[in-house]
PDB file of C-alpha atoms in Angstrom:
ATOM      1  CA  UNK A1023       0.000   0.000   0.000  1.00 73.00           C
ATOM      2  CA  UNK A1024       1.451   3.421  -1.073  1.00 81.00           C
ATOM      3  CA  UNK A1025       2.594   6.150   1.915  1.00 89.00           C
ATOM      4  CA  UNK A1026       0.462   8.375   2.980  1.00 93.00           C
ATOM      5  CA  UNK A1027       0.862  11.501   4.653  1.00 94.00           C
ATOM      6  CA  UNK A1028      -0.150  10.233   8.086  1.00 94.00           C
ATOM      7  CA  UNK A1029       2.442   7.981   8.045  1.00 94.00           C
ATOM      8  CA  UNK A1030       5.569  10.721   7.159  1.00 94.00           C
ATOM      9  CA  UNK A1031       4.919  14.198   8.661  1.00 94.00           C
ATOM     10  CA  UNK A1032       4.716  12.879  12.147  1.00 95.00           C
ATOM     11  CA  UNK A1033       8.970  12.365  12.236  1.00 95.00           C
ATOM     12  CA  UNK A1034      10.803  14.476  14.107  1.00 95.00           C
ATOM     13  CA  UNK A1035      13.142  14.529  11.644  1.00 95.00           C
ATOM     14  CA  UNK A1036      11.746  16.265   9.144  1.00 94.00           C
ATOM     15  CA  UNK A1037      11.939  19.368  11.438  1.00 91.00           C
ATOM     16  CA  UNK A1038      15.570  19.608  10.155  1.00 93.00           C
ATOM     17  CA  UNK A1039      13.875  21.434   7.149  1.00 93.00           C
ATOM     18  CA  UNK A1040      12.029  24.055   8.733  1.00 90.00           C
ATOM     19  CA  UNK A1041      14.416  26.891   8.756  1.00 91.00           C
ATOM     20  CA  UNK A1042      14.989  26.229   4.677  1.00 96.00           C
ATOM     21  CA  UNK A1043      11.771  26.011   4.278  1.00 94.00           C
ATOM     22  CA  UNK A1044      11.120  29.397   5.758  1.00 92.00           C
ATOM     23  CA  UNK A1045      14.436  30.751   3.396  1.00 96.00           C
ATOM     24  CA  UNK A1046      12.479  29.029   0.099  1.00 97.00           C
ATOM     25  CA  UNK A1047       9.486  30.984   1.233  1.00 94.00           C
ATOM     26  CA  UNK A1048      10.367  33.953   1.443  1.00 95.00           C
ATOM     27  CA  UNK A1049      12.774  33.814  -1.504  1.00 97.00           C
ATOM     28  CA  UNK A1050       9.423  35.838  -2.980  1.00 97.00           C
ATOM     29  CA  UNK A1051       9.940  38.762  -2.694  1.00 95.00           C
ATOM     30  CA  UNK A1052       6.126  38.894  -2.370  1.00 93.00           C
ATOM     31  CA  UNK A1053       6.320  36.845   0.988  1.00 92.00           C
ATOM     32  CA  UNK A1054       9.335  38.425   2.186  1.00 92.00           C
ATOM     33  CA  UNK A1055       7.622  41.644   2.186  1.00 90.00           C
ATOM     34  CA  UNK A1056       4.760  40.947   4.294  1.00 86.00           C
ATOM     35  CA  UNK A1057       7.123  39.063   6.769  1.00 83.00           C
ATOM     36  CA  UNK A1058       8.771  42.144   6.855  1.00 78.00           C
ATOM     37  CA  UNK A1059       6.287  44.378   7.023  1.00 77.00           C
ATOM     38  CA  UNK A1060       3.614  42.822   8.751  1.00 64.00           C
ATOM     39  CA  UNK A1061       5.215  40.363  11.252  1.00 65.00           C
ATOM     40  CA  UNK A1062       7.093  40.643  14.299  1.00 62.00           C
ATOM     41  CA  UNK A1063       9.796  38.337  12.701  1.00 59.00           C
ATOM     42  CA  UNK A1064      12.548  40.414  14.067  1.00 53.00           C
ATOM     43  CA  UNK A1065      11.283  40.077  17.448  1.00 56.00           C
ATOM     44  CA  UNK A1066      10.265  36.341  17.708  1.00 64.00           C
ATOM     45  CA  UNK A1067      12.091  34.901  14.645  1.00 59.00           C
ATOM     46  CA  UNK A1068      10.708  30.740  15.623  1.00 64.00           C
ATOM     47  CA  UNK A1069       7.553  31.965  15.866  1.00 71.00           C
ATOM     48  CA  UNK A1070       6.636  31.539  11.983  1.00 67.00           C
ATOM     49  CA  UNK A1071       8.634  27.667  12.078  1.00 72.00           C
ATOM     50  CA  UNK A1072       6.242  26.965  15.306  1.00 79.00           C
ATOM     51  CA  UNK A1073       3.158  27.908  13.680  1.00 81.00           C
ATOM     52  CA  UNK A1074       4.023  26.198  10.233  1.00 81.00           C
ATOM     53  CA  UNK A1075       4.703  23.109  12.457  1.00 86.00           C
ATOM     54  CA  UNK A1076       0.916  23.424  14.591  1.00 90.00           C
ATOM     55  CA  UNK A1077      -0.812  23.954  11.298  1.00 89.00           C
ATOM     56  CA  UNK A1078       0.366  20.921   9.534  1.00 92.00           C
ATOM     57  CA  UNK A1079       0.253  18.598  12.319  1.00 95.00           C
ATOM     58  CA  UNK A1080      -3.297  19.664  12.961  1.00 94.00           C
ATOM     59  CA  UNK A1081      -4.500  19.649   9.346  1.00 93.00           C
ATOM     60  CA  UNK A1082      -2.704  16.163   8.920  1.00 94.00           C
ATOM     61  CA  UNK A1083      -3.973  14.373  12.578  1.00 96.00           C
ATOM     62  CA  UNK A1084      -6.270  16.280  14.252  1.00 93.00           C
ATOM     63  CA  UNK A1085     -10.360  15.945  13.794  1.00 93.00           C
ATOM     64  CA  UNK A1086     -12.153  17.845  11.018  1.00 91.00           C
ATOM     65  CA  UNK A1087     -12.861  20.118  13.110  1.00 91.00           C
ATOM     66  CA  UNK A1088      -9.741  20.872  15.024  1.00 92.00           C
ATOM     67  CA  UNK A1089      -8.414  21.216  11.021  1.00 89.00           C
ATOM     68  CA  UNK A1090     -10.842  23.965  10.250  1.00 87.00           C
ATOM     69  CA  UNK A1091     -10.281  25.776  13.560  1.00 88.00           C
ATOM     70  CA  UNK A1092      -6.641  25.902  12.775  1.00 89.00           C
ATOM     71  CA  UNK A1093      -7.747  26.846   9.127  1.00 82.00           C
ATOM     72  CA  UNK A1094      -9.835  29.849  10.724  1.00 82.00           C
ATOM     73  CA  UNK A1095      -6.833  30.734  13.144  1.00 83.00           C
ATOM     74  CA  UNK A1096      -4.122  31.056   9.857  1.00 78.00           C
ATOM     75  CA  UNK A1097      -6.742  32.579   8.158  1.00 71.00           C
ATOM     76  CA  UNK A1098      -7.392  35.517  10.873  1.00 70.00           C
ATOM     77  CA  UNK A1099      -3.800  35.949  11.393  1.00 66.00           C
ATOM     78  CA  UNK A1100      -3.432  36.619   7.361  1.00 62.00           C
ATOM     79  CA  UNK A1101      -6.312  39.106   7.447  1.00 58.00           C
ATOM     80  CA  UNK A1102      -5.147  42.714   6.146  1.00 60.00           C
ATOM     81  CA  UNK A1103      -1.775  41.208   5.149  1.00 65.00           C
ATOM     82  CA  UNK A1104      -0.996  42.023   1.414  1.00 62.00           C
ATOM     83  CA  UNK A1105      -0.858  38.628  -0.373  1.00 63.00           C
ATOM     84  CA  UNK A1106      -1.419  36.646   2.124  1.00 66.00           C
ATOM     85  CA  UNK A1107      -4.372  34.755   0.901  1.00 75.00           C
ATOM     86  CA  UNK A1108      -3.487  34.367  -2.687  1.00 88.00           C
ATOM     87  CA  UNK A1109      -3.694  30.873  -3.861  1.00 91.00           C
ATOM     88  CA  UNK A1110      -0.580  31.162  -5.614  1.00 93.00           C
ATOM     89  CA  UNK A1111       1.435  32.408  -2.969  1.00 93.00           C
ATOM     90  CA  UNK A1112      -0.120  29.542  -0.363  1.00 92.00           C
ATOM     91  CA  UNK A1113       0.594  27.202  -3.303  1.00 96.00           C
ATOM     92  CA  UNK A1114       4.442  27.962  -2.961  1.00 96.00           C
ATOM     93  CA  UNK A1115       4.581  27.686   1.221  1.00 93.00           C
ATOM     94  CA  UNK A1116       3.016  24.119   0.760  1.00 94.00           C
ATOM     95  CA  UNK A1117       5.764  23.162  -1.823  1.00 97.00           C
ATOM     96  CA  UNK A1118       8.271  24.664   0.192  1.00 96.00           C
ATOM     97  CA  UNK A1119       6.820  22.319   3.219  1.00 94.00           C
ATOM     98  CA  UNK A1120       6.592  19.205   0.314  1.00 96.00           C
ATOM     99  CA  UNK A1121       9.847  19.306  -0.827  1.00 97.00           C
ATOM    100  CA  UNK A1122      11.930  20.001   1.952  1.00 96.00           C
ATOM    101  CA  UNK A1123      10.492  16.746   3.615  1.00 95.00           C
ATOM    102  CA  UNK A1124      10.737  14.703   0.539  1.00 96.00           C
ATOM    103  CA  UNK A1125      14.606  16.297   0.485  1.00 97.00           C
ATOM    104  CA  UNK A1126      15.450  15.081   4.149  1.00 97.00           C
ATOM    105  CA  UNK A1127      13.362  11.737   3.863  1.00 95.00           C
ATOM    106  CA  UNK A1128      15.638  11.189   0.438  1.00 95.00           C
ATOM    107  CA  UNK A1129      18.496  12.174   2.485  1.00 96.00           C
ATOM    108  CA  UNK A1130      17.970   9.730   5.406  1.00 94.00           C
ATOM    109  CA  UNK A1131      16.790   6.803   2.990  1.00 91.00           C
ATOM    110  CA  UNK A1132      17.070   7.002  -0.566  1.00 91.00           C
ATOM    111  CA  UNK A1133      14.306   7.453  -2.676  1.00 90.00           C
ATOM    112  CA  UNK A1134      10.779   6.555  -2.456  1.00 93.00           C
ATOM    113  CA  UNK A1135       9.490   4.191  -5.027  1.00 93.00           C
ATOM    114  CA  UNK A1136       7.376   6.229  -7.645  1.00 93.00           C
ATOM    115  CA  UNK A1137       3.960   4.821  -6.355  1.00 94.00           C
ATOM    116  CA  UNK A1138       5.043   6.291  -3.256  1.00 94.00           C
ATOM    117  CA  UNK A1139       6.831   9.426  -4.459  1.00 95.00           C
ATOM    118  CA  UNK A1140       3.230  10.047  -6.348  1.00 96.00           C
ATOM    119  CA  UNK A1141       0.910   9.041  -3.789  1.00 96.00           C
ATOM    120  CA  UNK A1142       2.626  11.668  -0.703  1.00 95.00           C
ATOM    121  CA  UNK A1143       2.836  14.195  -3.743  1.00 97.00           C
ATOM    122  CA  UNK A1144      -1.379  13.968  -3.895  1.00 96.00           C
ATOM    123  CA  UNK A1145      -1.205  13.413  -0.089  1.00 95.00           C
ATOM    124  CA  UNK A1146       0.614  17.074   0.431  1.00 96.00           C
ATOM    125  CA  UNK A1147      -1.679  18.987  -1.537  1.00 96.00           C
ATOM    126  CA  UNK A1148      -4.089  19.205   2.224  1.00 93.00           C
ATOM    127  CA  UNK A1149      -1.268  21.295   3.256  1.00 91.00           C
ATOM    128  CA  UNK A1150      -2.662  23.867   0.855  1.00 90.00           C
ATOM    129  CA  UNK A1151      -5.699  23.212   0.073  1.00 91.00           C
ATOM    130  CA  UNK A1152      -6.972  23.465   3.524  1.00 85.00           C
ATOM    131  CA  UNK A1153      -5.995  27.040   3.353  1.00 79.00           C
ATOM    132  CA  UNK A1154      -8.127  27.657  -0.162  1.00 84.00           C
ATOM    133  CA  UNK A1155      -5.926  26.571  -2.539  1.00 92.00           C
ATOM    134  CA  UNK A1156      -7.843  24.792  -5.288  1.00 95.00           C
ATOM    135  CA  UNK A1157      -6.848  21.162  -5.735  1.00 95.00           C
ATOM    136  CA  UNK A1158      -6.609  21.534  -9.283  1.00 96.00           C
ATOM    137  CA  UNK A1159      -3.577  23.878  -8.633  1.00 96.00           C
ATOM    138  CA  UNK A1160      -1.732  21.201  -7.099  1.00 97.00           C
ATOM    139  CA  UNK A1161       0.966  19.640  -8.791  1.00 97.00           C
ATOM    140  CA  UNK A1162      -0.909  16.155 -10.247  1.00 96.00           C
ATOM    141  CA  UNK A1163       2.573  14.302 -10.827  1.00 97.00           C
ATOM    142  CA  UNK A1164       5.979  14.628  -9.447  1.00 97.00           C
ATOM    143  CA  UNK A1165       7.034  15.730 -13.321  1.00 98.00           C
ATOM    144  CA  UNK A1166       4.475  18.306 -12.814  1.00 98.00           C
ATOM    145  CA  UNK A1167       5.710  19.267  -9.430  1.00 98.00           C
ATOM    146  CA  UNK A1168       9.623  19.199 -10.834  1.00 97.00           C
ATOM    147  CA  UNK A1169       8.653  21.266 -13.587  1.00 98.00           C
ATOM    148  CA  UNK A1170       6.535  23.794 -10.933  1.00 98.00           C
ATOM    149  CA  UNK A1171       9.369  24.386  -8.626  1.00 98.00           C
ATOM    150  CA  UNK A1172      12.301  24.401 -11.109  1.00 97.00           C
ATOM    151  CA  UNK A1173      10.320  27.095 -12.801  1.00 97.00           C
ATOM    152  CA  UNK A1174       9.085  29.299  -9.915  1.00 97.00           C
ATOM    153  CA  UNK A1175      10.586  32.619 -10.298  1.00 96.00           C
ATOM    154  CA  UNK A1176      12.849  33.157  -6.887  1.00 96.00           C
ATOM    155  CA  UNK A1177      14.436  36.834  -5.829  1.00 96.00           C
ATOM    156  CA  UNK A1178      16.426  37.194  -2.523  1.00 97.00           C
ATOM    157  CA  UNK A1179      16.373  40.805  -1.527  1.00 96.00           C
ATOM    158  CA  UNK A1180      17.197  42.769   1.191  1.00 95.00           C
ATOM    159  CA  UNK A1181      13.640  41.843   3.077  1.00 93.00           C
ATOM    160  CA  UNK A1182      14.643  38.035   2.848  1.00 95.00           C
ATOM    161  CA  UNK A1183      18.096  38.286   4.181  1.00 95.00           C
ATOM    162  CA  UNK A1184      16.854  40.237   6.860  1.00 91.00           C
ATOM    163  CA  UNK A1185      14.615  37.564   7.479  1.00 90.00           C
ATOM    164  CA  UNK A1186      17.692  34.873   6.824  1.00 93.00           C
ATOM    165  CA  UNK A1187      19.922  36.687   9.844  1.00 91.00           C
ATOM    166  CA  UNK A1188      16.747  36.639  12.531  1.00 87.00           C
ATOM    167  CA  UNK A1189      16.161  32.798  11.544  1.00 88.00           C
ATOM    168  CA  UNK A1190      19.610  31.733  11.759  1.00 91.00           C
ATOM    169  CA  UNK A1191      21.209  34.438  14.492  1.00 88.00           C
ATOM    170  CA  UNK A1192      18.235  35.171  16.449  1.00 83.00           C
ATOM    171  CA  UNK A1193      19.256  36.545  19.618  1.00 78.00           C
ATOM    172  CA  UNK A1194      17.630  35.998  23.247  1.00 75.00           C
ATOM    173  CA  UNK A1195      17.793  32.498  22.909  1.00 74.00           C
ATOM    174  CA  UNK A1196      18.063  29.883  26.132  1.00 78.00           C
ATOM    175  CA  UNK A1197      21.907  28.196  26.086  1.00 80.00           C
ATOM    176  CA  UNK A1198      20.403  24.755  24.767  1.00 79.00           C
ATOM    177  CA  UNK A1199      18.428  26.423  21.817  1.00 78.00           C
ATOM    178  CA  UNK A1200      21.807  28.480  21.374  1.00 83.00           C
ATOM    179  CA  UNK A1201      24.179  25.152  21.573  1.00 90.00           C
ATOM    180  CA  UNK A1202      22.148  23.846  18.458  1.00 89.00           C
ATOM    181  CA  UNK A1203      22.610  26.389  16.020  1.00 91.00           C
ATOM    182  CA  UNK A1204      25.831  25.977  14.291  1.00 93.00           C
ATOM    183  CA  UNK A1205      24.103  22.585  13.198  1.00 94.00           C
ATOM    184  CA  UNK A1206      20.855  24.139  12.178  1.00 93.00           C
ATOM    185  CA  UNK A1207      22.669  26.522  10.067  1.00 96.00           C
ATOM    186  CA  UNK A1208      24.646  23.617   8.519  1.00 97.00           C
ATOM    187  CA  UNK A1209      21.609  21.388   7.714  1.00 97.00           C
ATOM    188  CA  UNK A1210      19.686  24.865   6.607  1.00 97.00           C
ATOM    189  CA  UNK A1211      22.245  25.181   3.902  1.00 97.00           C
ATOM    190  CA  UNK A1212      22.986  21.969   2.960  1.00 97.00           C
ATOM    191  CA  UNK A1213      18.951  21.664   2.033  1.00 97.00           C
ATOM    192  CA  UNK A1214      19.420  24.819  -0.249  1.00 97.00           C
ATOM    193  CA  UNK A1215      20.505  25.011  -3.633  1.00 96.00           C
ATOM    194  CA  UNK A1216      24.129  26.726  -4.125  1.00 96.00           C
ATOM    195  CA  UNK A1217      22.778  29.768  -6.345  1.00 96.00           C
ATOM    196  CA  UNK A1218      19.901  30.380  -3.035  1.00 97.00           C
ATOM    197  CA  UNK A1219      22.836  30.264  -0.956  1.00 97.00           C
ATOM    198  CA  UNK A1220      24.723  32.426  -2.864  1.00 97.00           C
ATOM    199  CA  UNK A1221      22.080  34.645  -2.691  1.00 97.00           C
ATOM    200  CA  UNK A1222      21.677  34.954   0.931  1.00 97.00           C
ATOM    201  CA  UNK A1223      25.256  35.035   1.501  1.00 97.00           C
ATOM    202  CA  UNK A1224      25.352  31.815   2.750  1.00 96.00           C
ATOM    203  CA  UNK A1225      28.437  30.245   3.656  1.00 95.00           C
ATOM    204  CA  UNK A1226      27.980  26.266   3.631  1.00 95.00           C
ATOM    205  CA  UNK A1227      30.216  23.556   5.030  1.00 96.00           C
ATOM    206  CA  UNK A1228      29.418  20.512   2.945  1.00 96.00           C
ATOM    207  CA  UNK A1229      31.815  17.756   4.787  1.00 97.00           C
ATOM    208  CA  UNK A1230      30.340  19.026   8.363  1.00 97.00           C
ATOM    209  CA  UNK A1231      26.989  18.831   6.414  1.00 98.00           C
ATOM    210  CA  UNK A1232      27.712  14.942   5.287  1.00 97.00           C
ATOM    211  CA  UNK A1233      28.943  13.776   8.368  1.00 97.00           C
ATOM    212  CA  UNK A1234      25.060  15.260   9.965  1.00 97.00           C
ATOM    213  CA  UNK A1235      23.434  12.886   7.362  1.00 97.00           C
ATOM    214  CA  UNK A1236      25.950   9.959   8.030  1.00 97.00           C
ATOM    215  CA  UNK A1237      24.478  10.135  11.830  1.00 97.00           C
ATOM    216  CA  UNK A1238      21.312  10.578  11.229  1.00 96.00           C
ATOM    217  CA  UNK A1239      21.225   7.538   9.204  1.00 96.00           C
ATOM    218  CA  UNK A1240      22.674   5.553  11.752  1.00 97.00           C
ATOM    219  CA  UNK A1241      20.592   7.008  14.653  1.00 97.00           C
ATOM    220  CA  UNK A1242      17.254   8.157  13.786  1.00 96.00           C
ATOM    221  CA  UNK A1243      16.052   5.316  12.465  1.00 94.00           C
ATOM    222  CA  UNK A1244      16.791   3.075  15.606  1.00 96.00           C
ATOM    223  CA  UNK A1245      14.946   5.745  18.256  1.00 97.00           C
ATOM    224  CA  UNK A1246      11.861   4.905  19.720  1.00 97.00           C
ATOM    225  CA  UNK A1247       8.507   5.795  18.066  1.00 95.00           C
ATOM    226  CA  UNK A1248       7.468   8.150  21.124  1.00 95.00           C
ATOM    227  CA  UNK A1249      10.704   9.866  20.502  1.00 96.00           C
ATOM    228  CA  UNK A1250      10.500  10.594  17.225  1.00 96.00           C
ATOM    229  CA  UNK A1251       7.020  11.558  17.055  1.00 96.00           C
ATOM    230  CA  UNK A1252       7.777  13.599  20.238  1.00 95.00           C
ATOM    231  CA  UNK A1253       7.348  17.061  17.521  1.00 93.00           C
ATOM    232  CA  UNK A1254       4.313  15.803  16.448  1.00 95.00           C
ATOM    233  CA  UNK A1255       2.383  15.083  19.505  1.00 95.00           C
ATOM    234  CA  UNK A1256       3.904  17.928  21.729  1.00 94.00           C
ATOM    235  CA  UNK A1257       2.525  20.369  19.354  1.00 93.00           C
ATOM    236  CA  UNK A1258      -1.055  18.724  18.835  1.00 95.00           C
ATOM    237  CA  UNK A1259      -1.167  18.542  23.082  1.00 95.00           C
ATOM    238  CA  UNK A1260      -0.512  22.372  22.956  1.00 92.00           C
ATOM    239  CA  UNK A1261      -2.693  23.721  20.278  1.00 92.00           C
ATOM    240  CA  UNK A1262      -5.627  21.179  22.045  1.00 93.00           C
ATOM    241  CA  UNK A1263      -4.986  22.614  25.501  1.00 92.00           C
ATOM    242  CA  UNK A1264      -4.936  26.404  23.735  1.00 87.00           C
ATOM    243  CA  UNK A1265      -8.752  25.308  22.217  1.00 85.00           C
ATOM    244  CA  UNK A1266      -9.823  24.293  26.073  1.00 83.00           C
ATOM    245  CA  UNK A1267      -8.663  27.260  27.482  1.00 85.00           C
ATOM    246  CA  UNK A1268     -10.910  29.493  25.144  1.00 77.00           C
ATOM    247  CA  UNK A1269     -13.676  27.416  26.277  1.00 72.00           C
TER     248      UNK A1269
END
């Protein structure tokens, strides 16, 4: 039976690929601008990453309606931002999401077949549709999808590496959040193409970068369940006790 959703986005691991995910995004200049503009970015730079992290786990394991409250809580927090509910532009955050966890689950383990590969490709597509984009918009084939993001049109400005140096050198951090950037910023890069890390002003260590994946490989795979869906659950237990309290 071909992978589903469900049975990916819980890993842990796949968090790896938040921070590029965040870079791809606002790589439009379109998003970049309202991040800039309309966001306190600068002043709580993990916010965005957390609230990426409660809407997909929500969309992809809570109940209908836990998705559509979380649908209606994106959606208010997008109203009177510029852009921020075209279809097109949600259509690029949920690629971004897409193919930096196909990247990292390549990474870790090759691959999927191509009944897989297609069936998480029409899997992903909640990611944005629960937001309003229209199914048909999806990508219907990984050739579709290739041909979609090798084709987006991509400009790093000033608004995106300002965004680039809160994600990666945020300040006020506690000492154990602190401890694990050098690695973030290592992983973050490796996931990025050379000309989007060019454009940042990137600098990228690709042995330190190999050596992460080497690890991983031999570790992640032989945790626990519980630990590795530790992400998932944590944040479904928080936006669930959030819902109570507004009760």
């Amino acid at each position: 039976m071909a992978l589903s959703i469900a049975e990916v986005s819980g890993e842990g691991i796949l968090l790896a690929g938040g921070a590029a995910a965040i870079l791809l995004q606002v790589a439009d200049p379109r998003i970049a601008r309202s991040v800039a503009v309309h966001s306190d970015f600068a002043e709580r730079p993990l916010d965005r990453l957390h609230g990426t992290l409660t809407y997909l786990y929500v969309i992809v394991y809570g109940t209908p309606d836990e998705a559509r409250a979380i649908a209606r809580r994106v959606g208010g927090a997008h109203a009177g931002v510029p852009g921020a509910t075209d279809a097109g532009l949600q259509l690029w955050v949920a690629a971004t999401i897409y193919a930096t966890a196909m990247s990292i689950r390549e990474l870790l383990g090759g691959p999927d077949s191509p009944a897989d590969a297609e069936a998480l490709l029409a899997d992903y597509a909640v990611v944005g549709t629960a937001l309003g984009v229209p199914r048909t918009q999806w990508p219907s084939s990984r050739a579709a999808f290739t041909a979609y993001w090798d084709g987006y049109p991509l400009e790093v400005g000033d608004d995106a590496r300002g965004v680039a140096r809160e994600l990666l050198h945020p300040a006020g951090l506690p000492w154990w959040m602190r401890a694990l950037l050098p690695a973030i910023r290592v992983v973050t890069t490796g996931l990025l193409s050379a000309p989007l890390r060019d454009a940042y002003g990137l600098e990228h260590d690709e042995r330190r970068f190999a050596r992460y994946v080497r690890l991983a490989r031999r570790v992640y795979p032989r945790l626990p369940r519980r630990v590795r869906e530790w992400p998932k659950n944590h944040y479904l237990r928080r936006f669930r006790a959030a819902i109570d309290r507004a009760r």
